Coordinates of N, CA and C in Angstrom, one line a residue:
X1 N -24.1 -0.6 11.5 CA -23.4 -1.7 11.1 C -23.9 -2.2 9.7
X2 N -23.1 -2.9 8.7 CA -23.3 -3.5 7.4 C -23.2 -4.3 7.7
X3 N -23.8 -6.2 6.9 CA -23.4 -7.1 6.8 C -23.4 -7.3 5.8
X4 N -22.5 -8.1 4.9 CA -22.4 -8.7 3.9 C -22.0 -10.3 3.8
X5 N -22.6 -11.1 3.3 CA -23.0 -12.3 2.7 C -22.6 -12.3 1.6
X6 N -21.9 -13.4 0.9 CA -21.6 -14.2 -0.1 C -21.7 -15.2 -0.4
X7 N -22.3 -15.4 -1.7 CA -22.7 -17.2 -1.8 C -22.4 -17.3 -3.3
X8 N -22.8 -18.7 -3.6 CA -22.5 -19.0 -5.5 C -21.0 -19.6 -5.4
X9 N -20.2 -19.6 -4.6 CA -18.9 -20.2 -4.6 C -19.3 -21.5 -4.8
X10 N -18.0 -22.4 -5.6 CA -17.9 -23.9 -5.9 C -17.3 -24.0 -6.7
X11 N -17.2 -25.4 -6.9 CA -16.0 -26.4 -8.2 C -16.3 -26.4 -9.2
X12 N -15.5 -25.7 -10.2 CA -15.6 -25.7 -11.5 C -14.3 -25.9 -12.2
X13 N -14.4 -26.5 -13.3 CA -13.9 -26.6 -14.2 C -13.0 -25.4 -15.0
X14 N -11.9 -25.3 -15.5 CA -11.3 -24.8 -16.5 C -11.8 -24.2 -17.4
X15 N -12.4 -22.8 -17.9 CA -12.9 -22.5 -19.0 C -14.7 -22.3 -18.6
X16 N -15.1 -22.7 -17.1 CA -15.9 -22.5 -17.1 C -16.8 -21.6 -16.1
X17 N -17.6 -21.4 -15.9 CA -18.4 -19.9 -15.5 C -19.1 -19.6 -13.7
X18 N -19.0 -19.1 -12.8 CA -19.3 -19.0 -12.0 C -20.2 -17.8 -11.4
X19 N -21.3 -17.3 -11.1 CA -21.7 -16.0 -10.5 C -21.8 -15.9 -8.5
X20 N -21.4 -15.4 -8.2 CA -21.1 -14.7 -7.1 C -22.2 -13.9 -6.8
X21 N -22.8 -13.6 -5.4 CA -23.8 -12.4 -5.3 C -23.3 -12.4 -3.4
X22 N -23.5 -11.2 -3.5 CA -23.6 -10.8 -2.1 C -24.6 -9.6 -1.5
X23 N -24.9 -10.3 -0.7 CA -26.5 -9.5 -0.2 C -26.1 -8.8 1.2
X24 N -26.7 -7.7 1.0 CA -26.0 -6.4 2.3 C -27.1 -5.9 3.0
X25 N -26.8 -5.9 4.1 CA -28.4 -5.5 5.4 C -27.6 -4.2 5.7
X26 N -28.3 -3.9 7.0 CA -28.0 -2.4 8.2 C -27.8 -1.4 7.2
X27 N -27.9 -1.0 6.0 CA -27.7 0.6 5.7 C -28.4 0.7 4.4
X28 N -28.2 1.8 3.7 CA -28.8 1.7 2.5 C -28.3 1.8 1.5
X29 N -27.9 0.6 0.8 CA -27.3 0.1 0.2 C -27.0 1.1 -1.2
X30 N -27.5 1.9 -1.6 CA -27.3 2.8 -3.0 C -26.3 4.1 -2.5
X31 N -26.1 3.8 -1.0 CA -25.2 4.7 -0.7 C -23.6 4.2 -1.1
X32 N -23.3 2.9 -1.3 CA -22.2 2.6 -0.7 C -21.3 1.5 -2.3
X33 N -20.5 2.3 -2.5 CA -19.6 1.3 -3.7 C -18.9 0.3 -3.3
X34 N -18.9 -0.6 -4.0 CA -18.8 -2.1 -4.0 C -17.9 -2.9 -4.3
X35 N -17.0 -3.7 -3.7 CA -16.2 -4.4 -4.9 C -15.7 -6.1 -3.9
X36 N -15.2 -6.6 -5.5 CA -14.7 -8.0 -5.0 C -13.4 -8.0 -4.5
X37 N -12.5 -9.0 -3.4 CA -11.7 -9.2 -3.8 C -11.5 -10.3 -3.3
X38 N -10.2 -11.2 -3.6 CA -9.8 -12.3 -3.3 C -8.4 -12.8 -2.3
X39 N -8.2 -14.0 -2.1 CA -6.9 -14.0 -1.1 C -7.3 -15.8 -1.6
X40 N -5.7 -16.0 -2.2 CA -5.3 -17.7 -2.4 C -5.0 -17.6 -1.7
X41 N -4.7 -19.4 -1.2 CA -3.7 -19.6 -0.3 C -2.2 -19.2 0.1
X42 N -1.7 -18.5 1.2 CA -0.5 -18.2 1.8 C 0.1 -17.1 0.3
X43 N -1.4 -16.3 0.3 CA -0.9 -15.1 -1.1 C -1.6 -14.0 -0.1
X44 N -1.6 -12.7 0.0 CA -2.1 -11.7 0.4 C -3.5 -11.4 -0.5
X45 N -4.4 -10.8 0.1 CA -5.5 -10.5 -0.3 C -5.4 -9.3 -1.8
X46 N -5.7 -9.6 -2.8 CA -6.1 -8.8 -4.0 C -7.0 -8.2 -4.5
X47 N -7.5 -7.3 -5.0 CA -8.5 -6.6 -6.0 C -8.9 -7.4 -6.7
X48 N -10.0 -7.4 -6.9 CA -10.9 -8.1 -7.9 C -11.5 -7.4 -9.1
X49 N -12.2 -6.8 -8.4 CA -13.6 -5.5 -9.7 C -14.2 -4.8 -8.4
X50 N -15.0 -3.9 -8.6 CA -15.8 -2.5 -8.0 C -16.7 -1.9 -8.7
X51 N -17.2 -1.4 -8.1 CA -18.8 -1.1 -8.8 C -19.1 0.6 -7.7
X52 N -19.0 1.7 -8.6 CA -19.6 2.7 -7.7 C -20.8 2.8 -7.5
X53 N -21.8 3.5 -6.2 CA -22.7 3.4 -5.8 C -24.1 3.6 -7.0
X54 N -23.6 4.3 -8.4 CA -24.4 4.4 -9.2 C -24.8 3.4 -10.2
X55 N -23.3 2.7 -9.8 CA -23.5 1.2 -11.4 C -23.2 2.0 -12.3
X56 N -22.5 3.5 -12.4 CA -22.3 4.1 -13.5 C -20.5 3.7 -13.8
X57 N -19.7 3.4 -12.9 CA -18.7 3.3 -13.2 C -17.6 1.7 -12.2
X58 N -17.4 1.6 -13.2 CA -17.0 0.0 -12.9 C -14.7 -0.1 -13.1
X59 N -14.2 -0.5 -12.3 CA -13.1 -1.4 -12.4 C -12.3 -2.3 -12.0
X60 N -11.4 -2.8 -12.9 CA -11.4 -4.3 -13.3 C -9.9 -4.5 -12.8
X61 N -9.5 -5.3 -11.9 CA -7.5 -6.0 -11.8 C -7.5 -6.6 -13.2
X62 N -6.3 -6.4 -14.1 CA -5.6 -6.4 -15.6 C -6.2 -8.1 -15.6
X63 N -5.5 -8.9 -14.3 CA -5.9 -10.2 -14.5 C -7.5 -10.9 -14.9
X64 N -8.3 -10.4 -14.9 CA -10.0 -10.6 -14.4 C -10.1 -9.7 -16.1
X65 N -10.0 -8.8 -16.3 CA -10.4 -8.1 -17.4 C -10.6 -8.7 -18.7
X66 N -12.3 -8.7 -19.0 CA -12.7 -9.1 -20.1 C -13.2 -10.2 -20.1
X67 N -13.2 -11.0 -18.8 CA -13.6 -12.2 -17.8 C -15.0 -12.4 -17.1
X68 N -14.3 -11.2 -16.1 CA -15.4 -10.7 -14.9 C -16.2 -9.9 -15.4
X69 N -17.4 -9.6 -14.8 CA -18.3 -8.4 -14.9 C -18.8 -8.5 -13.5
X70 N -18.9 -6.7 -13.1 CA -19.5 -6.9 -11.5 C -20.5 -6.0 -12.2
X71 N -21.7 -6.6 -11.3 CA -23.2 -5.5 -11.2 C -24.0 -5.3 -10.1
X72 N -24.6 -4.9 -10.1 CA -25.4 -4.7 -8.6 C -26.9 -4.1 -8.9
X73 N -27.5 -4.8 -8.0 CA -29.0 -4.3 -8.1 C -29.6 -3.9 -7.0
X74 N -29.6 -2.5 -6.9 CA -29.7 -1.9 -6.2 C -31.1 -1.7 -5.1
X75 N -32.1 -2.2 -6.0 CA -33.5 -2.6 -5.3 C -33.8 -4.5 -4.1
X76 N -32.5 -4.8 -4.6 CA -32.3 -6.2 -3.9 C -31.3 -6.1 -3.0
X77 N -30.4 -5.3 -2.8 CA -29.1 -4.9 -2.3 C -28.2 -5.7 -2.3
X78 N -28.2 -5.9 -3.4 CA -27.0 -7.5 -4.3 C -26.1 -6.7 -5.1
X79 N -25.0 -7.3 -5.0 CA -23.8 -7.3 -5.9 C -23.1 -8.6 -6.4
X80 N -23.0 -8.3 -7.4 CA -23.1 -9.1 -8.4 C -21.7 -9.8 -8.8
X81 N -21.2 -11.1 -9.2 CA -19.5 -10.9 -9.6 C -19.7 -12.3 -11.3
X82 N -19.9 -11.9 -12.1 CA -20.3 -13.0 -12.9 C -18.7 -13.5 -13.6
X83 N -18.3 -14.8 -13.0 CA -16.7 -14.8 -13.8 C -17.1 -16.3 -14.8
X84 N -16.3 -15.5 -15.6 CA -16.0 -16.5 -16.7 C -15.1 -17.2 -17.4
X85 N -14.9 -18.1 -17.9 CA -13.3 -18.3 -18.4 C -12.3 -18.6 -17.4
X86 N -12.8 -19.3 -16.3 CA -12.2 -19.0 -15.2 C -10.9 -20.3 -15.4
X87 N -9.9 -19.7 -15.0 CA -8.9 -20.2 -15.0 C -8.6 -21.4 -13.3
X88 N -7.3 -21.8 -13.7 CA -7.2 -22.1 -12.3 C -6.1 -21.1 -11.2
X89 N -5.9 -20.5 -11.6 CA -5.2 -18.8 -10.7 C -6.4 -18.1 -10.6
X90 N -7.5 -18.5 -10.8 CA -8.7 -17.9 -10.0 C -8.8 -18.5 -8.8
X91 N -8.5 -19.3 -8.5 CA -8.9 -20.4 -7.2 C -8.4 -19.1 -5.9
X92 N -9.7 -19.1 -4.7 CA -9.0 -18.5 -3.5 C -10.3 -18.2 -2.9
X93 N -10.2 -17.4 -1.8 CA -11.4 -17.1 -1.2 C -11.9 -15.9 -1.9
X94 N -13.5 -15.6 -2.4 CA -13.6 -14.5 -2.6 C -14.6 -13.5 -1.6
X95 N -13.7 -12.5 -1.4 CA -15.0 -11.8 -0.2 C -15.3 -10.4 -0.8
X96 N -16.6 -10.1 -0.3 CA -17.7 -8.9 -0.6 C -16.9 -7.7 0.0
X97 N -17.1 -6.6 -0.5 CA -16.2 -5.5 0.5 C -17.1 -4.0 0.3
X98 N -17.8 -3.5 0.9 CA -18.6 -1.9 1.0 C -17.5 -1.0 1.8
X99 N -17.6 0.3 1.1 CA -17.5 1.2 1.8 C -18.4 2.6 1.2
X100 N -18.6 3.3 2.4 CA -19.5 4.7 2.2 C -18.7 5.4 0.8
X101 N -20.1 6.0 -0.4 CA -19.4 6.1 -1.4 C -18.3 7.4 -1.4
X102 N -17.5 7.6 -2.2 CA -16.4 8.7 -1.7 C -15.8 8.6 -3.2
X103 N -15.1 9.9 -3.2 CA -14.3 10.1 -5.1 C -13.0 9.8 -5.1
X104 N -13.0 8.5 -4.0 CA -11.2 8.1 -4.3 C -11.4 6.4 -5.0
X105 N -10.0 6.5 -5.5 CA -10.1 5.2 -6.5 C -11.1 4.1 -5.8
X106 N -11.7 3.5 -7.0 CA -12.4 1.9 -6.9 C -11.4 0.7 -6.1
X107 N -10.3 1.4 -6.1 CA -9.4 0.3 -5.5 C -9.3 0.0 -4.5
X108 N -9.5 1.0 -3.7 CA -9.6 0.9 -1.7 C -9.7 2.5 -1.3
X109 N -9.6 1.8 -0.1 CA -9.8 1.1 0.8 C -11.5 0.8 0.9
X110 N -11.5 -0.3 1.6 CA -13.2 -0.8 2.0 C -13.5 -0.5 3.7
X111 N -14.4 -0.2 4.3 CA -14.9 -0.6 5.6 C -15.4 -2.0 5.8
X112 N -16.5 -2.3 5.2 CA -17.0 -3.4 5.4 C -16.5 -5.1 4.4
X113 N -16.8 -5.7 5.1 CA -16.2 -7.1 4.3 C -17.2 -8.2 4.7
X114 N -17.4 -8.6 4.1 CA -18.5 -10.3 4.2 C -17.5 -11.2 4.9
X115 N -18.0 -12.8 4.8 CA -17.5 -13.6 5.3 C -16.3 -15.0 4.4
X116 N -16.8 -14.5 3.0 CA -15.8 -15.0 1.8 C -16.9 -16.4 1.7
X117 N -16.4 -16.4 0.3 CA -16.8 -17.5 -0.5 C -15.5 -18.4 -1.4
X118 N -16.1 -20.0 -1.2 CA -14.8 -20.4 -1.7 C -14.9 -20.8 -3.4
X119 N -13.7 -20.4 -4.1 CA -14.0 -20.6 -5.9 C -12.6 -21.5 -5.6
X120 N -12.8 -22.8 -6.7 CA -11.6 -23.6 -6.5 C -11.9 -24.0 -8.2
X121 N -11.1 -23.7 -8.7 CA -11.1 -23.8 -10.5 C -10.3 -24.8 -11.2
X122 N -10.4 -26.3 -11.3 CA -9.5 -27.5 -11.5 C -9.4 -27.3 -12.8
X123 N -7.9 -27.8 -13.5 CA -7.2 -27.6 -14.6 C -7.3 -28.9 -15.2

């Protein structure tokens, strides 16, 4: 089993900055690529950013790009989601997502998922 944890969620402001981290138990963590994604209210769940298991290769939804940065530290078994500039169409739940690393897109599918964290970004 994986667990994943998310925290750093809260009220911010327009224009301003938030970090995200999520911490992963039961496996070992350098095996497994990483990413965010989100779900607003009565919207379906989205892509966020991804991180493969090496931190060598990273990407980004068109929306988030040039915004977000995801990283991970691989000796802590943290992943990272540093947003900035955050608008308010960032507002939603955001949840952690692992899956065993593999050479198909950064974009999905995930096995594992955290419990979500809430970002609410007033205008």
């Amino acid at each position: 089993q994986v667990q994943l944890v998310e925290s750093g969620g809260g009220l911010v402001q327009a224009g301003g900055s938030l970090r995200l981290s999520c911490a992963a138990s039961g496996r070992t963590f350098s095996n497994f690529d990483m990413a965010w994604f989100r779900q607003a209210p009565e919207r379906e769940r989205e892509f966020v950013a991804a991180i493969k298991w090496s931190g060598g290769s990273t990407y980004y939804a068109d929306v988030v790009q040039g915004r977000f940065t995801i990283s991970r530290d691989n000796a802590k078994s943290t992943v990272f989601l540093q947003m900035n500039s955050l608008k308010p169409e960032d507002t939603a739940v955001y949840y952690c997502a692992a899956r065993v690393s593999n050479g198909y897109a950064l974009t999905g599918p995930y096995q594992y998922w955290g419990q979500g964290t809430q970002v609410t970004v007033s205008s």
